[in-house]
Coordinates of C-alpha atoms in Angstrom, one line a residue:
X1 CA -15.4 -15.8 30.6
X2 CA -12.5 -14.4 28.6
X3 CA -10.2 -16.7 26.6
X4 CA -6.6 -16.8 27.6
X5 CA -3.3 -17.0 25.7
X6 CA -0.1 -18.2 27.2
X7 CA 2.8 -15.6 27.1
X8 CA 6.3 -16.6 27.7
X9 CA 8.5 -13.9 29.3
X10 CA 12.2 -14.5 29.0
X11 CA 14.4 -14.0 32.0
X12 CA 17.5 -12.2 30.8
X13 CA 20.8 -12.5 32.7
X14 CA 23.6 -10.0 32.4
X15 CA 26.8 -12.2 32.1
X16 CA 29.4 -9.7 31.1
X17 CA 30.2 -6.2 30.0
X18 CA 32.8 -6.3 27.3
X19 CA 33.9 -3.1 25.5
X20 CA 30.9 -1.5 27.3
X21 CA 28.6 -3.7 25.2
X22 CA 25.7 -5.5 26.8
X23 CA 25.7 -9.3 26.6
X24 CA 22.5 -11.0 27.5
X25 CA 21.2 -14.5 27.3
X26 CA 17.9 -16.2 27.9
X27 CA 18.4 -18.3 31.0
X28 CA 14.9 -19.4 31.7
X29 CA 11.3 -18.7 31.0
X30 CA 8.2 -18.6 33.1
X31 CA 4.7 -18.8 32.1
X32 CA 1.9 -16.4 32.9
X33 CA -1.7 -16.1 31.6
X34 CA -2.8 -13.0 29.8
X35 CA -6.3 -12.1 28.5
X36 CA -7.2 -12.7 24.9
X37 CA -5.6 -10.0 22.8
X38 CA -8.9 -8.2 21.9
X39 CA -7.2 -4.8 21.7
X40 CA -4.4 -5.7 19.3
X41 CA -5.0 -4.0 16.0
X42 CA -5.5 -5.7 12.6
X43 CA -4.2 -3.1 10.1
X44 CA -2.1 -0.7 12.2
X45 CA 1.6 -1.3 12.6
X46 CA 2.7 -2.7 15.9
X47 CA 5.4 -5.3 16.8
X48 CA 4.4 -8.8 17.8
X49 CA 5.2 -8.0 21.5
X50 CA 6.7 -5.5 23.9
X51 CA 7.0 -1.7 23.9
X52 CA 7.3 0.6 20.9
X53 CA 7.2 4.4 20.6
X54 CA 8.6 7.0 18.2
X55 CA 9.0 6.3 14.5
X56 CA 12.7 6.8 13.5
X57 CA 13.1 8.1 10.0
X58 CA 11.1 5.9 7.6
X59 CA 12.6 5.7 4.1
X60 CA 12.5 3.8 0.8
X61 CA 15.6 2.0 -0.6
X62 CA 15.8 -0.2 -3.7
X63 CA 12.0 -0.3 -3.8
X64 CA 11.6 -1.5 -0.2
X65 CA 10.1 0.7 2.5
X66 CA 11.9 0.6 5.8
X67 CA 10.3 1.5 9.1
X68 CA 12.5 2.1 12.1
X69 CA 11.0 2.7 15.6
X70 CA 11.9 2.9 19.2
X71 CA 11.6 -0.5 20.7
X72 CA 12.2 -2.4 24.0
X73 CA 13.0 -6.0 23.0
X74 CA 12.5 -7.2 26.6
X75 CA 9.4 -5.7 28.1
X76 CA 6.1 -3.9 27.4
X77 CA 7.2 -0.8 29.3
X78 CA 9.6 1.9 28.3
X79 CA 13.3 1.1 28.6
X80 CA 16.3 -0.7 27.0
X81 CA 15.6 1.3 23.8
X82 CA 16.9 0.0 20.5
X83 CA 15.9 0.7 16.9
X84 CA 13.3 -1.8 15.7
X85 CA 13.1 -2.4 12.0
X86 CA 10.5 -3.7 9.6
X87 CA 10.2 -3.7 5.8
X88 CA 7.3 -3.5 3.4
X89 CA 6.5 -3.2 -0.3
X90 CA 3.3 -1.3 0.2
X91 CA 3.4 0.5 3.6
X92 CA 0.5 -1.8 4.7
X93 CA 1.9 -5.3 5.1
X94 CA 5.1 -5.5 7.1
X95 CA 7.9 -8.1 7.7
X96 CA 10.0 -7.8 10.9
X97 CA 13.8 -7.6 10.6
X98 CA 16.5 -7.7 13.3
X99 CA 16.9 -4.5 15.2
X100 CA 18.9 -2.0 13.2
X101 CA 20.7 -0.5 16.2
X102 CA 21.5 -2.1 19.5
X103 CA 23.0 -0.6 22.6
X104 CA 26.7 -1.6 22.2
X105 CA 29.0 1.4 22.8
X106 CA 29.8 3.8 25.5
X107 CA 28.0 6.6 23.7
X108 CA 24.7 4.6 23.5
X109 CA 25.1 2.4 26.5
X110 CA 21.7 3.6 28.0
X111 CA 19.8 3.6 24.7
X112 CA 19.7 4.2 20.9
X113 CA 17.1 6.9 20.9
X114 CA 15.2 8.9 18.2
X115 CA 16.7 10.1 15.0
X116 CA 16.3 10.1 11.2
X117 CA 17.4 8.6 8.0
X118 CA 18.9 10.5 5.1
X119 CA 19.7 9.3 1.5
X120 CA 23.1 10.6 0.7
X121 CA 24.6 11.4 -2.7
X122 CA 24.7 8.2 -4.7
X123 CA 21.7 6.8 -3.0
X124 CA 23.5 5.6 0.2
X125 CA 21.3 5.6 3.3
X126 CA 22.6 6.9 6.6
X127 CA 21.1 7.1 10.1
X128 CA 21.6 9.9 12.5
X129 CA 20.5 9.1 16.1
X130 CA 20.7 10.1 19.7
X131 CA 22.7 7.9 22.1
X132 CA 22.7 8.2 25.8
X133 CA 26.0 7.5 27.6
X134 CA 26.9 6.3 31.1
X135 CA 26.4 9.8 32.5
X136 CA 22.9 10.3 30.9
X137 CA 24.5 12.7 28.4
X138 CA 22.7 12.8 25.0
X139 CA 25.0 12.7 21.9
X140 CA 24.5 12.4 18.2
X141 CA 25.7 9.4 16.2
X142 CA 26.0 8.0 12.7
X143 CA 25.3 4.5 11.3
X144 CA 25.4 3.2 7.8
X145 CA 24.5 -0.1 6.1
X146 CA 27.1 -2.9 6.1
X147 CA 25.9 -4.1 2.6
X148 CA 24.5 -1.6 0.1
X149 CA 23.5 -4.5 -2.1
X150 CA 21.1 -5.8 0.5
X151 CA 17.6 -4.2 -0.2
X152 CA 16.5 -5.2 3.3
X153 CA 19.5 -3.4 5.0
X154 CA 19.7 -6.1 7.7
X155 CA 23.0 -5.0 9.2
X156 CA 24.1 -1.5 10.2
X157 CA 27.5 -0.3 11.2
X158 CA 28.2 2.5 13.7
X159 CA 30.7 5.1 12.6
X160 CA 34.2 4.9 14.2
X161 CA 33.9 8.7 14.6
X162 CA 31.0 8.5 17.0
X163 CA 29.8 10.5 18.8
X164 CA 29.8 13.1 16.0
X165 CA 28.2 15.8 18.1
X166 CA 28.4 16.2 21.9
X167 CA 26.9 18.9 24.1
X168 CA 29.0 22.1 24.0
X169 CA 29.5 23.9 27.3
X170 CA 30.6 27.0 25.5
X171 CA 27.2 27.3 23.9
X172 CA 25.5 26.1 27.1
X173 CA 23.9 23.0 25.7
X174 CA 22.1 21.0 28.3
X175 CA 23.3 17.4 27.8
X176 CA 19.9 16.0 28.9
X177 CA 17.8 18.2 26.6
X178 CA 19.7 17.7 23.3
X179 CA 18.3 15.1 21.0
X180 CA 16.5 13.7 17.9
X181 CA 18.4 14.8 14.8
X182 CA 16.3 15.5 11.7
X183 CA 16.7 14.2 8.1
X184 CA 19.5 16.3 6.6
X185 CA 19.3 18.5 3.5
X186 CA 21.7 20.1 1.1
X187 CA 22.1 23.8 1.3
X188 CA 22.4 25.3 -2.2
X189 CA 24.6 28.2 -1.1
X190 CA 27.6 26.0 -0.2
X191 CA 26.6 22.5 -1.1
X192 CA 27.0 21.3 2.5
X193 CA 24.6 19.3 4.6
X194 CA 22.4 20.8 7.2
X195 CA 20.4 19.1 10.0
X196 CA 18.6 20.1 13.2
X197 CA 18.8 18.8 16.7
X198 CA 16.1 19.6 19.3
X199 CA 17.1 21.5 22.4
X200 CA 15.7 23.4 25.4
X201 CA 17.3 26.3 27.2
X202 CA 15.4 27.3 30.3
X203 CA 11.9 27.1 28.8
X204 CA 12.8 28.1 25.2
X205 CA 12.4 25.5 22.5
X206 CA 15.3 25.6 20.0
X207 CA 16.1 23.9 16.8
X208 CA 19.9 23.9 16.7
X209 CA 21.3 23.9 13.2
X210 CA 24.4 22.0 12.2
X211 CA 26.4 21.9 8.9
X212 CA 28.8 19.4 7.4
X213 CA 30.8 18.8 4.3
X214 CA 31.2 15.0 4.7
X215 CA 28.3 14.0 7.1
X216 CA 30.8 13.2 9.8
X217 CA 32.3 16.5 11.0
X218 CA 29.4 18.7 12.1
X219 CA 29.7 22.4 13.0
X220 CA 27.0 24.3 14.9
X221 CA 25.9 27.4 13.1
X222 CA 26.0 30.8 14.9
X223 CA 22.2 30.9 15.2
X224 CA 19.6 28.2 15.4
X225 CA 17.3 27.4 12.5
X226 CA 14.3 28.4 14.7
X227 CA 13.4 29.0 18.4
X228 CA 10.5 30.2 20.5
X229 CA 10.5 31.5 24.1
X230 CA 8.3 29.7 26.6
X231 CA 7.5 26.8 24.3
X232 CA 9.3 24.0 26.2
X233 CA 11.5 21.2 24.9
X234 CA 11.3 20.6 21.2
X235 CA 11.5 16.8 20.8
X236 CA 11.5 15.0 17.4
X237 CA 11.9 18.1 15.2
X238 CA 11.1 17.7 11.5
X239 CA 11.9 20.1 8.7
X240 CA 10.8 19.7 5.1
X241 CA 9.6 21.6 2.0
X242 CA 6.1 21.6 0.5
X243 CA 4.8 22.8 -2.8
X244 CA 2.5 25.8 -2.9
X245 CA 1.1 24.8 -6.3
X246 CA 0.8 21.0 -6.2
X247 CA 0.0 18.1 -3.9
X248 CA 3.2 16.2 -4.8
X249 CA 5.8 15.6 -2.1
X250 CA 9.3 17.1 -2.4
X251 CA 12.7 15.7 -1.6
X252 CA 14.0 17.3 1.6
X253 CA 16.8 19.1 -0.2
X254 CA 14.5 20.8 -2.8
X255 CA 14.6 24.6 -2.7
X256 CA 13.3 27.3 -5.1
X257 CA 10.2 29.1 -6.1
X258 CA 6.7 27.9 -5.2
X259 CA 8.0 26.2 -2.1
X260 CA 7.4 26.8 1.6
X261 CA 8.9 24.9 4.5
X262 CA 7.3 23.1 7.5
X263 CA 8.9 23.2 10.9
X264 CA 7.4 20.6 13.3
X265 CA 8.2 19.9 16.9
X266 CA 6.8 17.5 19.5
X267 CA 5.9 19.4 22.7
X268 CA 4.0 18.3 25.8
X269 CA 2.4 15.3 24.2
X270 CA 1.3 17.1 21.0
X271 CA 2.8 17.5 17.6
X272 CA 2.8 21.2 16.4
X273 CA 3.8 22.5 13.0
X274 CA 4.2 26.0 11.6
X275 CA 4.5 27.1 7.9
X276 CA 7.1 29.6 6.7
X277 CA 10.0 30.4 4.6
X278 CA 13.5 29.0 4.8
X279 CA 16.3 31.4 3.8
X280 CA 19.3 29.2 2.8
X281 CA 21.6 32.2 2.7
X282 CA 21.0 33.2 6.3
X283 CA 20.1 29.6 7.4
X284 CA 17.0 30.7 9.2
X285 CA 13.3 29.7 9.1
X286 CA 10.7 32.5 9.4
X287 CA 7.1 31.5 10.2
X288 CA 4.4 33.1 8.0
X289 CA 2.3 33.8 11.1
X290 CA 4.0 34.2 14.5
X291 CA 0.7 33.6 16.2
X292 CA 0.7 30.1 14.7
X293 CA 4.2 29.1 15.8
X294 CA 5.1 25.9 17.6
X295 CA 2.8 25.3 20.5
X296 CA 0.4 28.1 19.5
X297 CA -1.2 27.0 16.3
X298 CA -1.9 23.9 14.2
X299 CA -1.3 20.3 15.3
X300 CA -1.0 17.2 13.1
X301 CA -3.6 15.5 15.3
X302 CA -5.7 16.8 18.2
X303 CA -5.9 13.4 20.0
X304 CA -3.3 10.8 20.9
X305 CA -0.5 11.3 18.4
X306 CA 3.2 12.1 19.1
X307 CA 6.8 12.1 18.0
X308 CA 5.8 11.9 14.3
X309 CA 8.2 11.8 11.4
X310 CA 7.8 12.4 7.6
X311 CA 9.8 11.0 4.7
X312 CA 9.9 11.6 1.0
X313 CA 8.6 8.6 -1.0
X314 CA 10.6 8.9 -4.2
X315 CA 8.7 6.0 -5.8
X316 CA 5.4 7.9 -5.8
X317 CA 6.4 11.5 -5.1
X318 CA 4.6 11.7 -1.8
X319 CA 5.6 13.0 1.6
X320 CA 4.3 10.5 4.1
X321 CA 3.8 10.9 7.8
X322 CA 4.1 8.3 10.6
X323 CA 3.1 9.0 14.2
X324 CA 3.2 7.1 17.5
X325 CA -0.1 6.3 19.2
X326 CA 0.4 5.4 22.9
X327 CA -1.8 3.4 25.1
X328 CA -4.5 5.2 27.1
X329 CA -3.8 3.3 30.3
X330 CA -2.7 4.9 33.6
X331 CA -1.7 1.5 35.1
X332 CA 1.5 0.3 33.4
X333 CA 1.0 -3.2 34.7
X334 CA -1.8 -3.5 32.2
X335 CA 0.7 -3.2 29.4
X336 CA 2.9 -5.9 30.9
X337 CA 0.0 -8.3 31.3
X338 CA -1.0 -7.8 27.6
X339 CA 2.7 -8.2 26.6
X340 CA 2.7 -5.2 24.3
X341 CA 2.2 -1.4 24.2
X342 CA 2.1 1.2 21.5
X343 CA 1.3 1.3 17.8
X344 CA 1.6 3.6 14.8
X345 CA -1.1 5.5 13.2
X346 CA -2.0 4.8 9.6
X347 CA 0.7 6.3 7.3
X348 CA -0.7 9.6 6.0
X349 CA 0.0 11.5 2.8
X350 CA 0.6 15.1 3.7
X351 CA 0.6 18.3 1.6
X352 CA -0.1 22.0 1.7
X353 CA -3.7 23.3 1.3
X354 CA -4.2 25.5 -1.7
X355 CA -4.7 28.5 0.6
X356 CA -1.3 27.9 2.0
X357 CA -2.7 28.3 5.5
X358 CA -2.5 24.7 6.8
X359 CA -1.5 21.2 5.9
X360 CA -3.9 18.5 4.8
X361 CA -3.5 14.8 5.7
X362 CA -5.1 11.6 4.3
X363 CA -4.6 7.9 4.8
X364 CA -2.3 6.5 2.1
X365 CA -4.3 5.1 -0.8
X366 CA -2.7 1.6 -0.3
X367 CA -4.8 1.1 2.8
X368 CA -7.9 0.9 0.6
X369 CA -6.9 -2.5 -0.7
X370 CA -7.9 -3.8 2.6
X371 CA -11.5 -2.7 2.0
X372 CA -13.7 -5.7 1.6
X373 CA -16.3 -6.0 -1.2
X374 CA -20.0 -5.1 -0.8
X375 CA -19.7 -2.0 1.4
X376 CA -22.7 -0.4 3.0
X377 CA -23.7 2.5 0.7
X378 CA -26.3 5.2 1.3
X379 CA -27.4 8.1 -0.8
X380 CA -28.9 11.4 0.4
X381 CA -31.0 10.7 3.5
X382 CA -32.2 12.7 6.5
X383 CA -30.8 12.1 9.9
X384 CA -33.7 13.1 12.1
X385 CA -33.2 15.1 15.3
X386 CA -32.7 12.9 18.3
X387 CA -32.2 9.8 16.3
X388 CA -29.7 6.9 16.5
X389 CA -29.5 4.5 13.6
X390 CA -27.3 1.4 13.3
X391 CA -25.1 0.6 10.3
X392 CA -25.4 -3.2 10.0
X393 CA -23.5 -5.5 7.7
X394 CA -20.1 -4.0 8.7
X395 CA -17.4 -5.6 10.7
X396 CA -17.5 -2.9 13.2
X397 CA -14.2 -3.7 15.0
X398 CA -12.3 -3.3 11.6
X399 CA -14.0 -0.6 9.5
X400 CA -13.4 2.4 7.2
X401 CA -16.3 4.8 7.2
X402 CA -16.8 7.9 5.0
X403 CA -19.8 10.2 5.6
X404 CA -20.7 13.7 4.6
X405 CA -23.3 15.9 6.4
X406 CA -25.0 19.2 5.7
X407 CA -27.2 21.2 8.0
X408 CA -30.7 22.0 6.7
X409 CA -30.8 25.2 8.6
X410 CA -28.5 27.0 11.0
X411 CA -31.0 29.2 12.7
X412 CA -30.9 27.2 16.0
X413 CA -27.2 27.0 16.2
X414 CA -26.0 27.5 19.8
X415 CA -24.4 30.7 20.7
X416 CA -20.6 30.6 21.1
X417 CA -19.7 32.1 24.5
X418 CA -17.1 34.9 24.5
X419 CA -15.0 33.2 27.2
X420 CA -14.7 29.9 25.2
X421 CA -11.2 29.7 23.8
X422 CA -10.2 26.0 24.1
X423 CA -12.2 23.8 21.7
X424 CA -11.2 20.6 23.7
X425 CA -12.8 22.1 26.9
X426 CA -16.0 23.0 25.0
X427 CA -16.2 19.4 23.6
X428 CA -15.8 18.1 27.1
X429 CA -18.7 20.4 28.3
X430 CA -20.8 19.7 25.3
X431 CA -20.3 16.0 24.9
X432 CA -22.2 13.6 22.7
X433 CA -24.9 13.0 25.3
X434 CA -25.6 16.8 25.7
X435 CA -28.4 17.8 23.4
X436 CA -27.7 20.8 21.2
X437 CA -29.1 22.8 18.4
X438 CA -27.2 21.9 15.3
X439 CA -25.5 18.8 16.6
X440 CA -23.9 16.9 18.1
X441 CA -24.2 14.6 15.0
X442 CA -21.8 12.0 13.7
X443 CA -20.8 8.4 14.5
X444 CA -20.9 6.2 17.6
X445 CA -18.2 3.5 17.2
X446 CA -17.1 0.5 19.2
X447 CA -20.5 0.7 20.9
X448 CA -22.4 -1.9 22.9
X449 CA -25.9 -3.1 22.0
X450 CA -27.3 -1.3 25.1
X451 CA -25.3 1.9 24.5
X452 CA -23.6 1.7 27.8
X453 CA -20.3 1.9 26.0
X454 CA -19.4 3.9 22.9
X455 CA -16.9 6.3 21.5
X456 CA -18.5 9.3 19.7
X457 CA -17.0 11.3 16.9
X458 CA -19.2 14.3 16.0
X459 CA -19.6 17.8 14.8
X460 CA -21.3 20.7 16.5
X461 CA -22.1 24.1 15.0
X462 CA -22.1 27.3 17.0
X463 CA -23.0 30.9 16.0
X464 CA -21.0 34.0 16.9
X465 CA -22.7 37.3 17.6
X466 CA -21.8 38.5 14.1
X467 CA -23.7 35.6 12.6
X468 CA -20.5 33.8 11.6
X469 CA -20.4 30.1 12.4
X470 CA -17.9 27.9 14.3
X471 CA -17.7 24.2 13.7
X472 CA -16.2 21.9 16.4
X473 CA -15.0 18.4 15.7
X474 CA -15.0 16.3 18.8
X475 CA -14.0 12.8 19.9
X476 CA -15.7 11.8 23.1
X477 CA -14.2 8.9 25.0
X478 CA -16.0 9.5 28.3
X479 CA -18.2 6.4 27.8
X480 CA -15.7 4.3 25.9
X481 CA -15.2 1.7 28.6
X482 CA -16.8 0.4 31.8
X483 CA -13.6 -1.1 33.0
X484 CA -13.0 -0.8 36.7
X485 CA -11.2 0.9 38.3
X486 CA -12.0 3.7 35.9
X487 CA -8.8 5.5 37.0
X488 CA -6.7 2.9 35.1
X489 CA -7.9 4.3 31.8
X490 CA -7.6 7.7 30.2
X491 CA -11.0 8.6 28.7
X492 CA -10.2 12.2 27.7
X493 CA -12.5 14.0 25.3
X494 CA -10.6 15.6 22.5
X495 CA -11.8 18.6 20.3
X496 CA -10.6 21.1 17.7
X497 CA -11.9 23.7 15.4
X498 CA -12.8 22.6 11.9
X499 CA -12.1 25.3 9.3
X500 CA -15.2 24.8 7.2
X501 CA -18.0 27.2 6.5
X502 CA -21.2 25.2 7.1
X503 CA -23.3 27.6 5.0
X504 CA -21.3 26.8 1.9
X505 CA -19.5 23.5 2.5
X506 CA -20.3 20.0 3.6
X507 CA -19.0 18.5 6.8
X508 CA -17.1 15.3 5.8
X509 CA -15.8 12.7 8.2
X510 CA -13.6 9.6 7.5
X511 CA -13.1 7.3 10.5
X512 CA -10.8 4.2 10.6
X513 CA -11.8 1.8 13.4
X514 CA -9.4 -0.9 14.4
X515 CA -10.2 -2.7 17.7
X516 CA -8.7 -0.1 20.1
X517 CA -7.8 2.8 17.9
X518 CA -10.2 5.3 16.2
X519 CA -8.6 7.7 13.7
X520 CA -10.9 10.4 12.4
X521 CA -10.2 12.8 9.5
X522 CA -12.5 15.8 9.4
X523 CA -13.1 18.3 6.5
X524 CA -11.2 16.1 4.0
X525 CA -8.0 16.1 6.1
X526 CA -8.1 19.5 7.8
X527 CA -8.6 18.3 11.4
X528 CA -7.6 14.9 12.7
X529 CA -8.3 13.3 16.1
X530 CA -6.9 9.9 17.1
X531 CA -8.2 8.0 20.2
X532 CA -7.3 4.8 22.0
X533 CA -10.2 3.0 23.7
X534 CA -10.8 -0.3 25.5
X535 CA -14.4 -1.4 25.6
X536 CA -15.3 -4.3 27.9
X537 CA -16.8 -7.6 26.6
X538 CA -20.0 -5.7 26.0
X539 CA -18.5 -4.1 22.9
X540 CA -15.8 -6.3 21.5
X541 CA -15.8 -8.8 18.7
X542 CA -19.4 -9.7 17.8
X543 CA -20.8 -7.4 20.5
X544 CA -19.5 -4.2 18.7
X545 CA -22.0 -1.9 17.0
X546 CA -21.7 1.1 14.7
X547 CA -24.3 3.9 14.6
X548 CA -24.9 7.3 13.1
X549 CA -26.6 9.7 15.5
X550 CA -28.0 13.2 15.8
X551 CA -28.5 14.6 19.3
X552 CA -29.5 18.0 18.1
X553 CA -32.9 19.6 17.9
X554 CA -32.7 20.0 14.1
X555 CA -32.5 17.5 11.3
X556 CA -29.3 17.2 9.3
X557 CA -28.8 15.7 5.8
X558 CA -26.5 12.8 5.2
X559 CA -25.2 13.6 1.7
X560 CA -23.5 10.2 1.3
X561 CA -22.2 7.3 3.4
X562 CA -20.0 4.4 2.6
X563 CA -18.8 1.9 5.2
X564 CA -16.3 -0.9 4.4
X565 CA -15.4 -3.9 6.5
X566 CA -11.6 -4.1 6.6
X567 CA -9.3 -7.1 6.1
X568 CA -6.3 -7.6 8.3
X569 CA -2.9 -6.6 7.1
X570 CA 0.0 -9.0 7.3
X571 CA 2.1 -7.6 10.2
X572 CA 4.2 -10.3 11.8

């Protein structure tokens, strides 16, 4: 029988509306019982309770990392959105601070929604955010710290000039599809600030461009920074430079030779990015490859990952990515019973691959200090066809696993069908339990002893008619939980192409396992898939197992394997 915790839910009473602010007090509490928090994570960021979603412009100030996020301080469901705030010295351990922005003015009466931080000249931080007013109109606002000598930036003051930007009927801006300002940058042609706001017109996704001399008075430019027909609403846009010759990150205002720019937008529950050139004279962004534009090409993550935001870490010269990982429950009452919902993926360092064709991502190095001593280490071994082998001596609910594979022969690779275009659909058809030629092989995580429950992360190699090979990376959640009713849980199988030549290159996989989240990095950061899973008591705590498996007809080599148990981070 499951253990139970007692959760106190405050009853909040509206006593007055003064200056359009919301004044609430806790009148009473009532007590409910909630199942033991077996799905709360140990080293991924999430508040102590209630709902969280989008990251809002992380930054570093006076040596302290600041993480802002969309937060409901009253409930574990979406609503009452404010800016949550936590601080850290290492991006791993976090201390909660009071919310940075509360709903208090006519222009943000219905919520302080997503936005970004910018470090202004002289090192002064500023927040640009979307507020929603009484009429559900989205407007853009500014807030600045009350005390610049406070490294924790406890108090923020909203500008008396708010709202800075309102929907413009002349330019036919839909006030309900106009949101999420980016981090601003300085344009070298005139020394003025630029920033982007996401918009949709009909079904065209648009990154509206604004310029300002003083960060208060913003003027819309004649043409957007970028747009694409039939791409849907561009939420949470992000725009930043990357080096073509180095892995170091760049400040958002850096321009010049050996630099390309990334335009990213969140569309239909996925985060797409495209690589191209920013022309500061014409104030436009031109993708290198139109066939890989927003919604058509690369994603940051092919699983559950959305509304991401990068920032430049000036202390270490890295560009770091945060992304929201939602729950995989279809019954929202489950979130209310648990008392929390949503978390953030592990912060990722992000840079341009040497080829210039795509971005690479990798967990920040600081996460490795949570690795416990005495990892499981294996050298070159053979993973026999049809075999399943347990990795013991690992805390399998909190683990970091790195493994590299190589196929001994590719002669029996399955034929890639001409009508297959969607790798996720192929992964669903050819799941972990479907025997293949070269694969499926990989890891079975959060698995029960009797294998009734498991989440599979694996590779599968196919052959085209021209004898070129295709590698799929899949994350199969179809057997991740026996919870009933099954309809309460999303058990989607995810899949993506992995741009690796299996003839010449190894197939590497790094997987971070943390109770209910499984983050997998394939091909040294080329393809990423994040999953949320909720095994029953068969596969939680001491009942959880970790296996390597090969359900193909051919042996594969394990070139190396290291598995660490992970300590818990301090996240209050």
